[in-house]
Amino acid sequence: MVSTSNVFSSYSVNDLDAAQSFYGDVVGLEVDRTPMGLDLHLESGGHVFLYPKKAHVAASYTVLNFGVDDVEAAVDELVGKGVQFERYVGFDQDAKGISRSPDGPAIAWFKDPARNVLAILSNP
């Protein structure tokens, strides 16, 4: 049987140094460098592994979601650190790039240095 005691997600990046700086200094995660890549420690106790890939192709979908109590404050904080938020066709987004739908959480998308899509969204 498959064990679920150590489940984690992983995705590729094209520059470990840039990813370590971004996830550690900008996003504020604890980041450990390992011989094989980066281990991002999440406050929930989980972790995400980032590995280098020479032929990296950025994910065109959201690979990591950050649930927060105040989406607008989180967006403002990241913008203050130089993060640019994405705009997507079909989503009604405000001036800050936040989409507020009656059918779902407030959400705003941004990209890491490897162009993988990340999101800030309101906690349920």
Tab-separated table of N, CA and C in Angstrom:
chain	number	residue	atom	x	y	z
A	1	MET	N	0.841	-1.183	0.000
A	1	MET	CA	0.000	0.000	0.000
A	1	MET	C	0.882	1.241	0.000
A	2	VAL	N	0.455	2.281	-0.661
A	2	VAL	CA	1.194	3.535	-0.713
A	2	VAL	C	1.030	4.265	0.616
A	3	SER	N	2.135	4.736	1.152
A	3	SER	CA	2.098	5.481	2.411
A	3	SER	C	1.861	6.959	2.128
A	4	THR	N	1.066	7.589	2.953
A	4	THR	CA	0.827	9.034	2.801
A	4	THR	C	1.509	9.837	3.897
A	5	SER	N	2.468	9.229	4.588
A	5	SER	CA	3.118	9.922	5.702
A	5	SER	C	4.138	10.952	5.253
A	6	ASN	N	4.633	10.863	4.027
A	6	ASN	CA	5.626	11.824	3.554
A	6	ASN	C	5.309	12.230	2.115
A	7	VAL	N	4.151	12.829	1.924
A	7	VAL	CA	3.715	13.268	0.603
A	7	VAL	C	4.175	14.711	0.390
A	8	PHE	N	4.710	14.990	-0.793
A	8	PHE	CA	5.112	16.350	-1.119
A	8	PHE	C	5.019	16.548	-2.618
A	9	SER	N	4.983	17.801	-3.005
A	9	SER	CA	4.922	18.167	-4.408
A	9	SER	C	6.309	18.603	-4.864
A	10	SER	N	6.532	18.568	-6.163
A	10	SER	CA	7.792	19.068	-6.710
A	10	SER	C	7.548	19.621	-8.108
A	11	TYR	N	8.413	20.547	-8.485
A	11	TYR	CA	8.396	21.068	-9.847
A	11	TYR	C	9.757	21.645	-10.166
A	12	SER	N	10.001	21.864	-11.447
A	12	SER	CA	11.329	22.281	-11.885
A	12	SER	C	11.485	23.794	-11.944
A	13	VAL	N	12.743	24.206	-11.853
A	13	VAL	CA	13.154	25.593	-12.046
A	13	VAL	C	14.413	25.570	-12.907
A	14	ASN	N	14.743	26.696	-13.512
A	14	ASN	CA	15.931	26.745	-14.357
A	14	ASN	C	17.132	27.402	-13.680
A	15	ASP	N	16.954	27.957	-12.474
A	15	ASP	CA	18.040	28.639	-11.775
A	15	ASP	C	17.813	28.495	-10.267
A	16	LEU	N	18.579	27.602	-9.628
A	16	LEU	CA	18.393	27.361	-8.197
A	16	LEU	C	18.694	28.592	-7.352
A	17	ASP	N	19.710	29.367	-7.717
A	17	ASP	CA	20.043	30.563	-6.941
A	17	ASP	C	18.909	31.579	-6.974
A	18	ALA	N	18.357	31.818	-8.162
A	18	ALA	CA	17.244	32.767	-8.291
A	18	ALA	C	16.025	32.256	-7.532
A	19	ALA	N	15.750	30.955	-7.621
A	19	ALA	CA	14.610	30.378	-6.908
A	19	ALA	C	14.808	30.472	-5.406
A	20	GLN	N	16.017	30.196	-4.923
A	20	GLN	CA	16.282	30.266	-3.488
A	20	GLN	C	16.074	31.687	-2.971
A	21	SER	N	16.553	32.662	-3.685
A	21	SER	CA	16.376	34.060	-3.298
A	21	SER	C	14.900	34.453	-3.323
A	22	PHE	N	14.194	34.084	-4.380
A	22	PHE	CA	12.789	34.446	-4.519
A	22	PHE	C	11.932	33.824	-3.422
A	23	TYR	N	12.020	32.510	-3.267
A	23	TYR	CA	11.170	31.836	-2.293
A	23	TYR	C	11.554	32.168	-0.855
A	24	GLY	N	12.834	32.420	-0.611
A	24	GLY	CA	13.276	32.762	0.735
A	24	GLY	C	13.090	34.229	1.067
A	25	ASP	N	13.637	35.110	0.233
A	25	ASP	CA	13.643	36.546	0.540
A	25	ASP	C	12.355	37.261	0.167
A	26	VAL	N	11.739	36.878	-0.927
A	26	VAL	CA	10.532	37.571	-1.390
A	26	VAL	C	9.268	36.944	-0.796
A	27	VAL	N	9.119	35.636	-0.952
A	27	VAL	CA	7.918	34.959	-0.464
A	27	VAL	C	7.986	34.743	1.047
A	28	GLY	N	9.184	34.542	1.578
A	28	GLY	CA	9.350	34.406	3.022
A	28	GLY	C	9.312	32.979	3.551
A	29	LEU	N	9.575	32.011	2.694
A	29	LEU	CA	9.608	30.619	3.134
A	29	LEU	C	11.001	30.255	3.642
A	30	GLU	N	11.056	29.274	4.521
A	30	GLU	CA	12.348	28.696	4.906
A	30	GLU	C	12.758	27.797	3.749
A	31	VAL	N	13.970	27.979	3.251
A	31	VAL	CA	14.452	27.232	2.096
A	31	VAL	C	15.769	26.550	2.458
A	32	ASP	N	15.825	25.236	2.261
A	32	ASP	CA	17.061	24.483	2.455
A	32	ASP	C	17.588	24.046	1.107
A	33	ARG	N	18.880	24.250	0.913
A	33	ARG	CA	19.536	23.769	-0.304
A	33	ARG	C	20.008	22.347	-0.050
A	34	THR	N	19.695	21.452	-0.946
A	34	THR	CA	20.123	20.067	-0.831
A	34	THR	C	20.999	19.747	-2.047
A	35	PRO	N	21.671	18.622	-2.053
A	35	PRO	CA	22.469	18.267	-3.238
A	35	PRO	C	21.630	18.132	-4.514
A	36	MET	N	20.326	17.918	-4.362
A	36	MET	CA	19.480	17.708	-5.539
A	36	MET	C	18.587	18.891	-5.886
A	37	GLY	N	18.515	19.917	-5.021
A	37	GLY	CA	17.648	21.051	-5.312
A	37	GLY	C	17.333	21.862	-4.078
A	38	LEU	N	16.109	22.375	-4.014
A	38	LEU	CA	15.667	23.217	-2.902
A	38	LEU	C	14.468	22.590	-2.217
A	39	ASP	N	14.484	22.638	-0.900
A	39	ASP	CA	13.359	22.150	-0.111
A	39	ASP	C	12.684	23.363	0.517
A	40	LEU	N	11.445	23.635	0.100
A	40	LEU	CA	10.677	24.752	0.642
A	40	LEU	C	9.842	24.230	1.803
A	41	HIS	N	10.040	24.818	2.982
A	41	HIS	CA	9.296	24.394	4.167
A	41	HIS	C	8.058	25.272	4.325
A	42	LEU	N	6.912	24.639	4.442
A	42	LEU	CA	5.637	25.341	4.575
A	42	LEU	C	5.240	25.396	6.046
A	43	GLU	N	4.557	26.458	6.441
A	43	GLU	CA	4.125	26.606	7.833
A	43	GLU	C	3.244	25.450	8.290
A	44	SER	N	2.571	24.801	7.367
A	44	SER	CA	1.688	23.676	7.691
A	44	SER	C	2.469	22.433	8.106
A	45	GLY	N	3.783	22.461	7.898
A	45	GLY	CA	4.613	21.306	8.189
A	45	GLY	C	4.983	20.527	6.938
A	46	GLY	N	4.319	20.811	5.841
A	46	GLY	CA	4.636	20.148	4.579
A	46	GLY	C	5.830	20.800	3.905
A	47	HIS	N	6.189	20.264	2.773
A	47	HIS	CA	7.264	20.874	2.008
A	47	HIS	C	7.060	20.635	0.519
A	48	VAL	N	7.752	21.453	-0.270
A	48	VAL	CA	7.726	21.362	-1.721
A	48	VAL	C	9.180	21.298	-2.169
A	49	PHE	N	9.477	20.415	-3.102
A	49	PHE	CA	10.839	20.268	-3.591
A	49	PHE	C	10.969	20.888	-4.981
A	50	LEU	N	11.972	21.732	-5.162
A	50	LEU	CA	12.267	22.335	-6.464
A	50	LEU	C	13.565	21.734	-6.981
A	51	TYR	N	13.553	21.296	-8.205
A	51	TYR	CA	14.740	20.670	-8.769
A	51	TYR	C	15.161	21.399	-10.045
A	52	PRO	N	16.474	21.436	-10.298
A	52	PRO	CA	16.948	22.119	-11.504
A	52	PRO	C	16.712	21.255	-12.743
A	53	LYS	N	16.368	21.923	-13.821
A	53	LYS	CA	16.168	21.215	-15.084
A	53	LYS	C	16.664	22.110	-16.209
A	54	LYS	N	17.657	21.633	-16.951
A	54	LYS	CA	18.233	22.440	-18.035
A	54	LYS	C	17.199	22.783	-19.100
A	55	ALA	N	16.344	21.845	-19.435
A	55	ALA	CA	15.320	22.076	-20.458
A	55	ALA	C	13.988	22.437	-19.796
A	56	HIS	N	14.060	23.216	-18.720
A	56	HIS	CA	12.863	23.609	-17.968
A	56	HIS	C	11.840	24.286	-18.868
A	57	VAL	N	10.608	23.894	-18.694
A	57	VAL	CA	9.474	24.566	-19.325
A	57	VAL	C	8.548	24.962	-18.179
A	58	ALA	N	8.262	26.240	-18.065
A	58	ALA	CA	7.430	26.735	-16.965
A	58	ALA	C	6.040	26.124	-17.010
A	59	ALA	N	5.521	25.850	-15.828
A	59	ALA	CA	4.152	25.356	-15.738
A	59	ALA	C	3.186	26.468	-16.144
A	60	SER	N	2.222	26.137	-16.964
A	60	SER	CA	1.236	27.127	-17.409
A	60	SER	C	0.008	27.127	-16.506
A	61	TYR	N	0.065	26.368	-15.448
A	61	TYR	CA	-1.023	26.248	-14.478
A	61	TYR	C	-0.447	26.560	-13.101
A	62	THR	N	-1.288	26.771	-12.124
A	62	THR	CA	-0.833	27.111	-10.784
A	62	THR	C	-0.210	25.890	-10.116
A	63	VAL	N	1.072	26.022	-9.735
A	63	VAL	CA	1.769	24.911	-9.097
A	63	VAL	C	1.782	25.022	-7.577
A	64	LEU	N	1.543	26.229	-7.047
A	64	LEU	CA	1.590	26.417	-5.602
A	64	LEU	C	0.634	27.536	-5.222
A	65	ASN	N	-0.250	27.249	-4.265
A	65	ASN	CA	-1.230	28.219	-3.782
A	65	ASN	C	-0.892	28.601	-2.353
A	66	PHE	N	-0.939	29.900	-2.063
A	66	PHE	CA	-0.703	30.406	-0.714
A	66	PHE	C	-2.018	30.939	-0.167
A	67	GLY	N	-2.639	30.201	0.744
A	67	GLY	CA	-3.872	30.655	1.378
A	67	GLY	C	-3.546	31.685	2.447
A	68	VAL	N	-4.208	32.830	2.386
A	68	VAL	CA	-3.962	33.923	3.335
A	68	VAL	C	-5.293	34.481	3.834
A	69	ASP	N	-5.236	35.172	4.962
A	69	ASP	CA	-6.442	35.793	5.509
A	69	ASP	C	-6.796	37.090	4.799
A	70	ASP	N	-5.786	37.781	4.257
A	70	ASP	CA	-6.010	39.071	3.609
A	70	ASP	C	-5.254	39.108	2.284
A	71	VAL	N	-5.943	38.786	1.202
A	71	VAL	CA	-5.324	38.731	-0.124
A	71	VAL	C	-4.748	40.088	-0.509
A	72	GLU	N	-5.504	41.150	-0.275
A	72	GLU	CA	-5.043	42.475	-0.667
A	72	GLU	C	-3.738	42.848	0.043
A	73	ALA	N	-3.632	42.575	1.336
A	73	ALA	CA	-2.406	42.873	2.083
A	73	ALA	C	-1.240	42.030	1.573
A	74	ALA	N	-1.495	40.759	1.263
A	74	ALA	CA	-0.438	39.889	0.750
A	74	ALA	C	0.041	40.368	-0.622
A	75	VAL	N	-0.896	40.773	-1.480
A	75	VAL	CA	-0.526	41.309	-2.788
A	75	VAL	C	0.303	42.573	-2.613
A	76	ASP	N	-0.137	43.478	-1.738
A	76	ASP	CA	0.611	44.716	-1.498
A	76	ASP	C	2.028	44.430	-1.018
A	77	GLU	N	2.169	43.456	-0.126
A	77	GLU	CA	3.495	43.108	0.397
A	77	GLU	C	4.400	42.589	-0.715
A	78	LEU	N	3.866	41.708	-1.553
A	78	LEU	CA	4.672	41.162	-2.642
A	78	LEU	C	4.996	42.216	-3.700
A	79	VAL	N	4.056	43.089	-4.004
A	79	VAL	CA	4.319	44.175	-4.948
A	79	VAL	C	5.445	45.060	-4.406
A	80	GLY	N	5.437	45.297	-3.099
A	80	GLY	CA	6.497	46.075	-2.469
A	80	GLY	C	7.864	45.429	-2.590
A	81	LYS	N	7.887	44.127	-2.844
A	81	LYS	CA	9.139	43.392	-3.017
A	81	LYS	C	9.458	43.169	-4.494
A	82	GLY	N	8.697	43.823	-5.382
A	82	GLY	CA	8.985	43.761	-6.811
A	82	GLY	C	8.220	42.725	-7.604
A	83	VAL	N	7.289	42.028	-6.985
A	83	VAL	CA	6.512	41.003	-7.694
A	83	VAL	C	5.453	41.677	-8.572
A	84	GLN	N	5.313	41.188	-9.787
A	84	GLN	CA	4.262	41.665	-10.693
A	84	GLN	C	3.181	40.594	-10.776
A	85	PHE	N	1.942	41.018	-10.715
A	85	PHE	CA	0.828	40.078	-10.770
A	85	PHE	C	0.313	39.937	-12.188
A	86	GLU	N	-0.133	38.738	-12.495
A	86	GLU	CA	-0.571	38.375	-13.837
A	86	GLU	C	-2.024	38.762	-14.062
A	87	ARG	N	-2.372	38.914	-15.320
A	87	ARG	CA	-3.750	39.156	-15.721
A	87	ARG	C	-4.129	38.076	-16.719
A	88	TYR	N	-5.309	37.502	-16.525
A	88	TYR	CA	-5.753	36.415	-17.381
A	88	TYR	C	-7.106	36.741	-18.000
A	89	VAL	N	-7.238	36.421	-19.276
A	89	VAL	CA	-8.489	36.606	-20.000
A	89	VAL	C	-9.557	35.734	-19.341
A	90	GLY	N	-10.729	36.310	-19.165
A	90	GLY	CA	-11.842	35.572	-18.594
A	90	GLY	C	-12.007	35.760	-17.099
A	91	PHE	N	-11.065	36.476	-16.480
A	91	PHE	CA	-11.164	36.764	-15.052
A	91	PHE	C	-11.306	38.266	-14.868
A	92	ASP	N	-12.284	38.671	-14.097
A	92	ASP	CA	-12.486	40.080	-13.787
A	92	ASP	C	-11.553	40.429	-12.625
A	93	GLN	N	-10.430	41.079	-12.939
A	93	GLN	CA	-9.425	41.403	-11.938
A	93	GLN	C	-9.396	42.907	-11.693
A	94	ASP	N	-9.205	43.287	-10.428
A	94	ASP	CA	-9.148	44.710	-10.096
A	94	ASP	C	-7.776	45.289	-10.446
A	95	ALA	N	-7.537	46.533	-10.064
A	95	ALA	CA	-6.294	47.220	-10.402
A	95	ALA	C	-5.059	46.513	-9.841
A	96	LYS	N	-5.216	45.750	-8.772
A	96	LYS	CA	-4.089	45.032	-8.171
A	96	LYS	C	-3.917	43.634	-8.764
A	97	GLY	N	-4.834	43.222	-9.634
A	97	GLY	CA	-4.766	41.897	-10.229
A	97	GLY	C	-5.540	40.850	-9.453
A	98	ILE	N	-6.350	41.273	-8.491
A	98	ILE	CA	-7.114	40.335	-7.669
A	98	ILE	C	-8.460	40.054	-8.326
A	99	SER	N	-8.772	38.780	-8.476
A	99	SER	CA	-10.066	38.355	-8.997
A	99	SER	C	-10.949	38.006	-7.806
A	100	ARG	N	-12.123	38.607	-7.766
A	100	ARG	CA	-13.081	38.328	-6.687
A	100	ARG	C	-14.362	37.813	-7.330
A	101	SER	N	-14.595	36.534	-7.149
A	101	SER	CA	-15.760	35.891	-7.744
A	101	SER	C	-16.718	35.468	-6.637
A	102	PRO	N	-18.026	35.617	-6.857
A	102	PRO	CA	-18.971	35.140	-5.846
A	102	PRO	C	-18.936	33.617	-5.698
A	103	ASP	N	-18.363	32.933	-6.686
A	103	ASP	CA	-18.326	31.469	-6.676
A	103	ASP	C	-17.024	30.887	-6.135
A	104	GLY	N	-16.091	31.742	-5.741
A	104	GLY	CA	-14.807	31.208	-5.283
A	104	GLY	C	-14.042	32.225	-4.467
A	105	PRO	N	-12.827	31.877	-4.091
A	105	PRO	CA	-12.027	32.773	-3.256
A	105	PRO	C	-11.475	33.948	-4.055
A	106	ALA	N	-11.118	35.010	-3.340
A	106	ALA	CA	-10.338	36.082	-3.969
A	106	ALA	C	-8.984	35.475	-4.292
A	107	ILE	N	-8.469	35.764	-5.490
A	107	ILE	CA	-7.222	35.138	-5.925
A	107	ILE	C	-6.438	36.081	-6.829
A	108	ALA	N	-5.108	36.014	-6.712
A	108	ALA	CA	-4.216	36.777	-7.578
A	108	ALA	C	-3.036	35.882	-7.936
A	109	TRP	N	-2.604	35.927	-9.189
A	109	TRP	CA	-1.550	35.054	-9.682
A	109	TRP	C	-0.269	35.830	-9.944
A	110	PHE	N	0.850	35.170	-9.693
A	110	PHE	CA	2.163	35.731	-9.991
A	110	PHE	C	3.088	34.590	-10.396
A	111	LYS	N	4.293	34.925	-10.839
A	111	LYS	CA	5.216	33.887	-11.309
A	111	LYS	C	6.537	33.957	-10.562
A	112	ASP	N	7.168	32.797	-10.426
A	112	ASP	CA	8.502	32.750	-9.841
A	112	ASP	C	9.523	33.085	-10.934
A	113	PRO	N	10.811	33.180	-10.606
A	113	PRO	CA	11.804	33.528	-11.632
A	113	PRO	C	11.871	32.543	-12.798
A	114	ALA	N	11.422	31.301	-12.590
A	114	ALA	CA	11.408	30.303	-13.657
A	114	ALA	C	10.109	30.357	-14.451
A	115	ARG	N	9.239	31.315	-14.121
A	115	ARG	CA	7.958	31.577	-14.790
A	115	ARG	C	6.874	30.561	-14.450
A	116	ASN	N	7.048	29.782	-13.373
A	116	ASN	CA	5.993	28.908	-12.873
A	116	ASN	C	4.906	29.767	-12.231
A	117	VAL	N	3.654	29.388	-12.382
A	117	VAL	CA	2.533	30.168	-11.861
A	117	VAL	C	2.266	29.811	-10.390
A	118	LEU	N	2.153	30.842	-9.567
A	118	LEU	CA	1.830	30.736	-8.148
A	118	LEU	C	0.595	31.588	-7.886
A	119	ALA	N	-0.083	31.369	-6.764
A	119	ALA	CA	-1.271	32.161	-6.464
A	119	ALA	C	-1.362	32.487	-4.979
A	120	ILE	N	-1.925	33.651	-4.731
A	120	ILE	CA	-2.341	34.067	-3.384
A	120	ILE	C	-3.866	33.983	-3.406
A	121	LEU	N	-4.452	33.273	-2.459
A	121	LEU	CA	-5.915	33.214	-2.423
A	121	LEU	C	-6.421	33.243	-0.999
A	122	SER	N	-7.657	33.686	-0.855
A	122	SER	CA	-8.233	33.840	0.492
A	122	SER	C	-8.511	32.488	1.113
A	123	ASN	N	-8.192	32.393	2.405
A	123	ASN	CA	-8.519	31.184	3.161
A	123	ASN	C	-10.030	31.005	3.218
A	124	PRO	N	-10.489	29.759	3.195
A	124	PRO	CA	-11.940	29.531	3.276
A	124	PRO	C	-12.492	29.908	4.647
